[in-house]
XYZ file of C-alpha atoms in Angstrom:
431
model
C -70.274 22.211 16.017
C -68.542 22.193 12.601
C -67.625 18.836 11.095
C -63.848 18.169 11.344
C -61.941 18.163 8.094
C -60.702 14.590 8.383
C -58.794 14.708 5.102
C -56.876 17.729 6.365
C -56.209 15.984 9.679
C -55.074 12.807 7.884
C -52.563 14.706 5.792
C -51.152 16.436 8.897
C -50.513 13.185 10.791
C -46.909 13.210 12.123
C -45.996 9.908 10.467
C -45.879 8.279 7.046
C -49.309 6.998 5.997
C -50.555 5.795 2.580
C -54.262 5.014 2.106
C -55.008 2.340 -0.520
C -58.073 0.743 -2.006
C -58.093 -3.061 -1.599
C -56.754 -3.431 -5.168
C -53.749 -1.211 -4.378
C -55.015 2.038 -5.907
C -53.677 5.051 -4.006
C -56.421 7.146 -2.356
C -54.325 9.671 -0.418
C -51.204 10.015 1.728
C -49.948 12.112 4.620
C -47.625 15.059 4.074
C -44.843 13.117 5.799
C -45.284 10.290 3.295
C -45.142 12.751 0.390
C -41.769 13.958 1.643
C -40.205 10.559 2.286
C -41.524 8.992 -0.957
C -40.022 11.731 -3.188
C -43.249 11.840 -5.262
C -45.897 14.573 -5.225
C -49.419 13.679 -4.061
C -50.990 14.691 -7.360
C -48.605 12.311 -9.159
C -49.499 9.380 -6.891
C -53.252 9.552 -6.153
C -55.351 7.378 -8.465
C -52.455 5.172 -9.552
C -51.615 1.655 -8.443
C -48.989 1.652 -5.708
C -46.542 -0.390 -7.786
C -46.998 1.949 -10.754
C -46.509 5.074 -8.645
C -43.613 3.609 -6.650
C -41.793 1.106 -8.863
C -39.078 -1.037 -7.299
C -37.366 -4.401 -7.676
C -39.757 -7.315 -8.469
C -38.917 -9.167 -5.245
C -39.633 -6.025 -3.203
C -43.006 -5.547 -4.893
C -43.803 -9.231 -4.395
C -43.140 -9.037 -0.624
C -45.291 -5.908 -0.313
C -48.136 -7.480 -2.291
C -48.031 -10.585 -0.056
C -48.629 -8.334 2.953
C -51.542 -6.685 1.119
C -52.958 -10.120 0.338
C -52.752 -11.132 4.006
C -54.811 -8.074 5.005
C -57.325 -8.725 2.202
C -57.813 -12.357 3.267
C -57.645 -12.099 7.066
C -58.745 -8.467 7.571
C -56.116 -8.227 10.268
C -53.046 -5.947 10.546
C -49.805 -7.336 9.143
C -46.290 -6.158 9.974
C -43.543 -7.027 7.517
C -39.977 -7.864 8.571
C -37.254 -5.398 7.691
C -37.861 -4.763 3.990
C -35.760 -3.247 1.250
C -37.879 -1.194 -1.123
C -35.886 1.245 -3.253
C -37.577 4.423 -4.486
C -37.263 6.221 -7.795
C -35.323 9.447 -7.362
C -36.658 12.525 -9.266
C -34.714 13.436 -12.400
C -33.972 16.833 -10.854
C -32.091 15.003 -8.105
C -30.127 12.777 -10.448
C -32.635 10.060 -11.267
C -32.095 6.373 -10.654
C -33.141 4.436 -7.560
C -32.312 5.342 -3.978
C -31.710 2.446 -1.582
C -34.244 2.407 1.254
C -35.057 0.047 4.132
C -38.449 0.044 5.852
C -40.495 -1.362 8.693
C -44.006 -1.566 7.218
C -47.363 -2.333 8.841
C -50.637 -2.633 6.905
C -53.923 -2.002 8.726
C -57.388 -2.978 7.424
C -60.103 -0.265 7.390
C -63.487 -2.045 7.601
C -67.057 -0.867 7.056
C -69.949 -1.519 9.460
C -70.414 -5.010 8.006
C -66.781 -5.940 8.470
C -65.951 -5.641 4.790
C -62.606 -4.230 3.704
C -62.837 -0.616 2.548
C -59.191 0.432 2.559
C -55.684 -0.691 3.454
C -53.741 1.840 5.538
C -50.000 1.483 5.063
C -47.609 2.818 7.731
C -44.022 2.650 6.369
C -41.206 3.712 8.730
C -37.960 4.657 6.951
C -35.123 2.943 8.875
C -32.460 3.248 6.179
C -30.019 5.292 8.264
C -30.342 2.920 11.213
C -29.892 -0.154 9.000
C -26.802 1.275 7.290
C -25.321 2.253 10.660
C -26.044 -1.232 12.075
C -24.450 -2.866 9.048
C -21.362 -0.676 9.276
C -21.132 -1.406 12.983
C -21.349 -5.133 12.250
C -18.570 -4.870 9.659
C -16.441 -2.860 12.097
C -17.005 -5.442 14.845
C -16.057 -8.254 12.468
C -12.904 -6.362 11.498
C -12.057 -5.865 15.167
C -12.612 -9.555 15.888
C -10.412 -10.509 12.936
C -7.679 -8.136 14.155
C -7.873 -9.690 17.627
C -7.664 -13.192 16.173
C -4.663 -12.219 14.042
C -2.954 -10.644 17.043
C -3.521 -13.806 19.101
C -2.241 -15.968 16.243
C 0.890 -13.819 16.008
C 1.553 -14.117 19.736
C 1.112 -17.878 19.607
C 3.330 -18.239 16.538
C 6.282 -16.263 17.885
C 9.359 -18.421 18.682
C 9.598 -17.104 22.251
C 7.648 -16.990 25.473
C 5.113 -14.145 25.419
C 2.749 -12.771 28.048
C 0.523 -9.745 28.564
C -0.520 -7.915 31.714
C -3.190 -5.413 32.672
C -2.136 -1.814 33.463
C -1.762 -2.722 37.157
C 0.619 -5.575 36.313
C -1.786 -8.495 36.739
C -0.779 -11.152 34.199
C -3.755 -12.120 32.021
C -2.228 -14.140 29.169
C 0.649 -16.561 28.471
C 1.256 -18.048 25.048
C 1.593 -21.784 24.488
C 5.391 -21.658 24.403
C 5.433 -20.295 27.988
C 2.914 -22.918 29.125
C 4.927 -25.704 27.487
C 8.181 -24.461 29.062
C 6.755 -24.291 32.603
C 4.351 -27.218 32.394
C 1.525 -25.089 33.793
C -1.881 -26.071 32.452
C -4.020 -23.416 30.703
C -6.861 -24.128 33.136
C -4.767 -23.084 36.139
C -4.918 -19.551 37.552
C -2.004 -17.995 35.671
C -2.524 -14.572 37.299
C -0.504 -15.780 40.298
C 0.900 -19.197 39.293
C 3.775 -17.574 37.385
C 5.406 -16.697 40.727
C 5.610 -20.399 41.607
C 8.061 -21.080 38.739
C 10.487 -18.250 39.607
C 13.577 -19.265 41.598
C 12.995 -18.323 45.273
C 16.250 -16.341 45.339
C 15.205 -14.268 42.318
C 11.515 -13.692 43.116
C 11.920 -10.823 45.670
C 14.195 -8.858 43.317
C 11.997 -9.519 40.306
C 8.787 -8.544 42.144
C 10.363 -5.356 43.512
C 11.761 -4.197 40.175
C 8.578 -5.138 38.308
C 6.517 -3.080 40.736
C 8.833 -0.108 40.236
C 8.574 -0.389 36.443
C 4.768 -0.413 36.735
C 4.826 2.690 38.913
C 7.181 4.514 36.519
C 5.459 3.207 33.345
C 8.764 2.257 31.773
C 10.148 -0.826 29.974
C 11.580 -3.530 32.220
C 14.375 -5.961 31.346
C 15.582 -8.651 33.740
C 17.446 -11.950 33.915
C 16.164 -14.605 36.304
C 15.929 -18.344 36.784
C 12.666 -20.045 35.874
C 11.699 -23.651 36.592
C 11.192 -25.744 33.499
C 8.548 -28.476 33.287
C 11.219 -31.078 34.188
C 12.034 -29.304 37.452
C 15.312 -27.745 36.294
C 15.864 -23.999 36.654
C 16.928 -22.205 33.477
C 18.185 -18.660 33.028
C 15.737 -16.503 31.097
C 16.137 -13.011 29.637
C 12.796 -11.175 29.763
C 11.711 -7.757 28.561
C 8.335 -6.163 29.230
C 7.206 -2.913 27.579
C 4.115 -0.758 28.229
C 1.607 0.219 25.582
C 1.376 3.959 26.113
C -2.007 5.630 25.680
C -2.292 9.194 24.280
C -2.896 10.514 27.798
C 0.279 8.894 29.108
C -1.438 6.019 30.880
C -0.642 2.369 30.198
C -3.119 0.342 28.158
C -1.392 -3.002 28.715
C 2.041 -4.582 29.149
C 3.571 -7.003 26.637
C 6.444 -9.221 27.700
C 8.752 -11.700 25.966
C 11.302 -14.154 27.273
C 14.059 -16.315 25.801
C 16.111 -19.112 27.313
C 19.727 -17.896 27.699
C 20.893 -20.698 29.984
C 23.702 -21.903 27.695
C 25.031 -18.377 27.250
C 24.859 -17.827 30.988
C 26.725 -21.031 31.675
C 29.367 -20.057 29.156
C 29.887 -16.780 30.961
C 30.111 -18.572 34.290
C 32.738 -20.988 33.022
C 34.830 -18.249 31.464
C 34.510 -16.103 34.573
C 35.919 -18.857 36.740
C 38.947 -19.227 34.461
C 40.565 -15.776 34.972
C 39.949 -12.049 34.797
C 40.963 -11.847 31.162
C 38.554 -14.572 30.305
C 35.961 -12.717 32.346
C 36.299 -9.726 30.045
C 36.143 -11.896 26.967
C 33.263 -13.924 28.311
C 31.377 -10.789 29.246
C 31.847 -9.494 25.730
C 30.837 -12.857 24.321
C 27.831 -12.988 26.598
C 26.755 -9.456 25.787
C 27.177 -10.161 22.078
C 25.282 -13.425 22.395
C 22.563 -11.767 24.458
C 22.249 -8.893 22.003
C 22.185 -11.258 19.036
C 19.648 -13.481 20.761
C 17.495 -10.528 21.740
C 17.657 -8.916 18.320
C 17.224 -12.168 16.444
C 14.343 -13.592 18.453
C 12.765 -10.671 20.279
C 12.985 -8.118 17.493
C 13.389 -9.747 14.128
C 10.831 -12.571 14.428
C 8.373 -10.424 16.337
C 8.664 -7.435 14.020
C 8.709 -9.416 10.780
C 5.540 -11.336 11.724
C 3.689 -8.511 13.416
C 0.620 -7.078 11.613
C 1.833 -3.563 12.455
C 4.053 -1.315 10.271
C 7.479 -1.263 11.955
C 10.647 0.567 10.920
C 13.909 1.856 12.421
C 15.707 4.897 11.028
C 19.210 5.926 12.094
C 20.959 9.273 12.353
C 19.691 12.830 11.901
C 19.099 12.109 8.202
C 16.770 9.213 9.181
C 18.297 6.436 7.085
C 16.194 3.262 7.012
C 17.936 0.475 8.920
C 14.963 -1.870 9.254
C 11.458 -2.134 7.732
C 9.137 -5.111 8.097
C 6.964 -6.425 5.211
C 3.809 -4.384 6.048
C 5.949 -1.227 6.107
C 7.572 -2.177 2.773
C 4.123 -2.796 1.224
C 3.025 0.743 2.150
C 5.631 2.014 -0.307
C 4.874 -0.518 -3.044
C 7.694 -2.785 -1.823
C 10.328 -0.243 -2.883
C 13.838 -0.778 -1.545
C 14.004 1.221 1.692
C 17.134 0.111 3.503
C 19.998 2.563 3.169
C 17.740 5.361 1.903
C 16.546 8.401 3.850
C 12.929 9.105 4.724
C 12.984 12.219 2.536
C 14.321 10.197 -0.380
C 11.528 7.608 -0.046
C 8.714 10.004 0.975
C 9.639 13.586 -0.008
C 6.067 14.688 0.678
C 6.523 13.809 4.367
C 8.323 17.109 4.999
C 5.476 19.410 3.963
C 3.028 17.261 5.940
C 4.992 17.780 9.147
C 6.361 14.280 9.698
C 10.014 15.288 9.372
C 9.438 17.963 12.026
C 7.973 15.277 14.299
C 11.044 13.077 13.735
C 13.328 16.049 14.448
C 11.589 16.770 17.740
C 11.823 13.153 18.922
C 15.473 12.900 17.832
C 16.471 16.183 19.475
C 14.445 16.015 22.705
C 14.154 12.293 23.343
C 10.423 12.705 23.899
C 8.319 10.058 22.104
C 5.413 11.082 19.904
C 2.040 9.326 19.645
C -0.372 10.034 16.800
C -3.975 8.884 16.454
C -5.761 8.644 13.076
C -3.227 11.029 11.509
C -3.561 11.456 7.735
C -0.643 10.850 5.369
C -0.923 11.732 1.683
C 1.281 9.437 -0.398
C 2.253 10.403 -3.926
C 2.143 7.208 -5.995
C 4.662 8.300 -8.623
C 4.038 5.284 -10.843
C 0.422 6.370 -11.377
C 0.446 10.021 -10.315
C -2.316 9.323 -7.788
C -2.363 11.026 -4.391
C -3.472 8.403 -1.852
C -4.618 9.479 1.610
C -4.258 6.972 4.477
C -4.696 7.246 8.230
C -2.399 5.824 10.918
C -2.210 5.302 14.661
C 1.535 5.446 15.294
C 4.354 6.088 17.721
C 7.857 7.522 17.259
C 10.211 6.287 20.013
C 13.848 7.446 20.387
C 16.394 4.656 19.870
C 19.522 4.887 22.065
C 22.996 3.362 22.114
C 25.317 3.999 25.065
C 22.827 6.520 26.378
C 22.802 8.598 23.190
C 19.918 8.924 20.742
C 21.048 7.411 17.456
C 17.745 6.814 15.701
C 13.987 6.477 15.910
C 11.743 3.438 16.178
C 8.411 3.729 14.297
C 5.423 1.519 15.161
C 2.143 2.100 13.286
C -1.258 0.619 12.447
C -3.072 1.483 9.219
C -6.546 2.602 10.420
C -7.745 4.042 7.105
C -10.809 1.833 6.855
C -11.724 2.401 10.506
C -11.390 6.184 10.076
C -13.456 6.235 6.906
C -16.204 4.225 8.614
C -16.070 6.601 11.579
C -16.373 9.613 9.265
C -19.297 8.014 7.454
C -21.002 7.238 10.775
C -20.444 10.861 11.833
C -22.071 12.052 8.619
C -24.990 9.694 9.069
C -25.552 10.720 12.680
C -25.473 14.382 11.637
C -28.263 14.076 9.056
C -32.023 14.214 9.680
C -34.222 11.193 9.115
C -35.895 11.772 5.739
C -39.154 10.630 7.278
C -39.171 13.726 9.512
C -38.040 16.227 6.937
C-alpha cells in the first residue's frame, strides 16, 4: 500500500491551519489559510509568524502568550475573541485589513512527550463580529428611541394613554394616574372603567368598540372621576397608528380637562336661546383652542418626529415643529410653499403624492423612502430616508390641507443596507 502524502492532505484540510515550530517559525499552512491570510505560502514558510504576518503590538503579544502557554503546559489553548489585523497586498490597496479571530493552538508532541510543533487553528469571525456590533448599536438606538418616546409621553401637559390593536389599554402616563388617583401597581387594563361616570360608560364603551372595528380616530366627551371623588368633564381623542398593510399597530390617546368650559356652556344655555348660540360658539372656540393648544401644539413641538401641516393646493406651510425645521437648516418655512422650500421634491415624486392625497382624500404611508436634499449653501446633495405618512386635513368636511408625520430612519436604513451587504458576501475563510 503506498504511503499517504500527508503534506498534500494537510494542505487540503477544509479549515485554516498554520504549522509552527516551537519558536514561531512557519513550517507550512493549509490552502484555506493561504487564502484567508492574503499571503502566499512561499512568502510565509521559513519566516517567524510575526514577521510574516505583522500586526499591532498588543495583538502580537496576546498571540505570543497563547504560544507560551502551549510551550509550557503542552496543552491546547483557546484564545478569547481576538483582533489581529492582516497586511493587505499592495495590489489590493495595501494597508491593514481589520480582522477578528477565534484561535486555538494545539501542541504536536513526539514519542517522549516533547513539543515538536504548534498547530494554529484560526477561525475568521470578522463578518459575524461586525454584524453583532452593528446589531448591538441598533438595539441601543432602539432602546434610546423608546426611552425618548416614554419621556415625551410623560412630559406632555395632558393625560396620555396607549392601547394594543384590540383596544386593551396598556399604558397611562403619570398625569392620568395623578388625576384619577389610581396607583401604577394596579391593573390599569380594566381599572380605567371604574373612573368613568356610570351614565357615560355604556356610550363610551360602545363607540370605542366601533372605532376599533373601523380603525378610525375617536373623539369623545365624558365625565371622569378625579382623585378627590369629583367627576370632571374630559375631552379625549384616540388615534390609530396605521401599519402599511392597513392594520393598526397601536392606539394613542390624549385627554384634557374641559370642565370649566363645559360649565360655562351649561350656564349660558340655561340663560336663553341666544346665549345658547353664543355659548356654543364660545365653547367650540374654547374647545378648539384647548385642543389645538394642548393636544397639538405641545405634543407636536415636543415630539421627536418631523411634523408639518401644509394648506391649500399649493401646499403652503402652516405649521412645522423644530425637528422638521432642522431638516431644512432651520430656514423659515411658514407662509412658503413646499416647492419654494424643496424644489427638488417635484422630480422625486413627493408633489405627486401630495396631489393624490389632496385630491382623493386617501392617506399615503411611506417606509424608508429616500429624499435627496440639495443643500444650496454648500452645493451638496444629501440623501436621507424617512418613514412617513401624509394624512388629509379637513375643515367642514372639505380637504383643506395635508398633515405630514415622519421619522428620519437614515441611520437605520444604512445599517440595514450594510447588514444586507455583509450577509450577501462569502466568509473569506471559505473562499
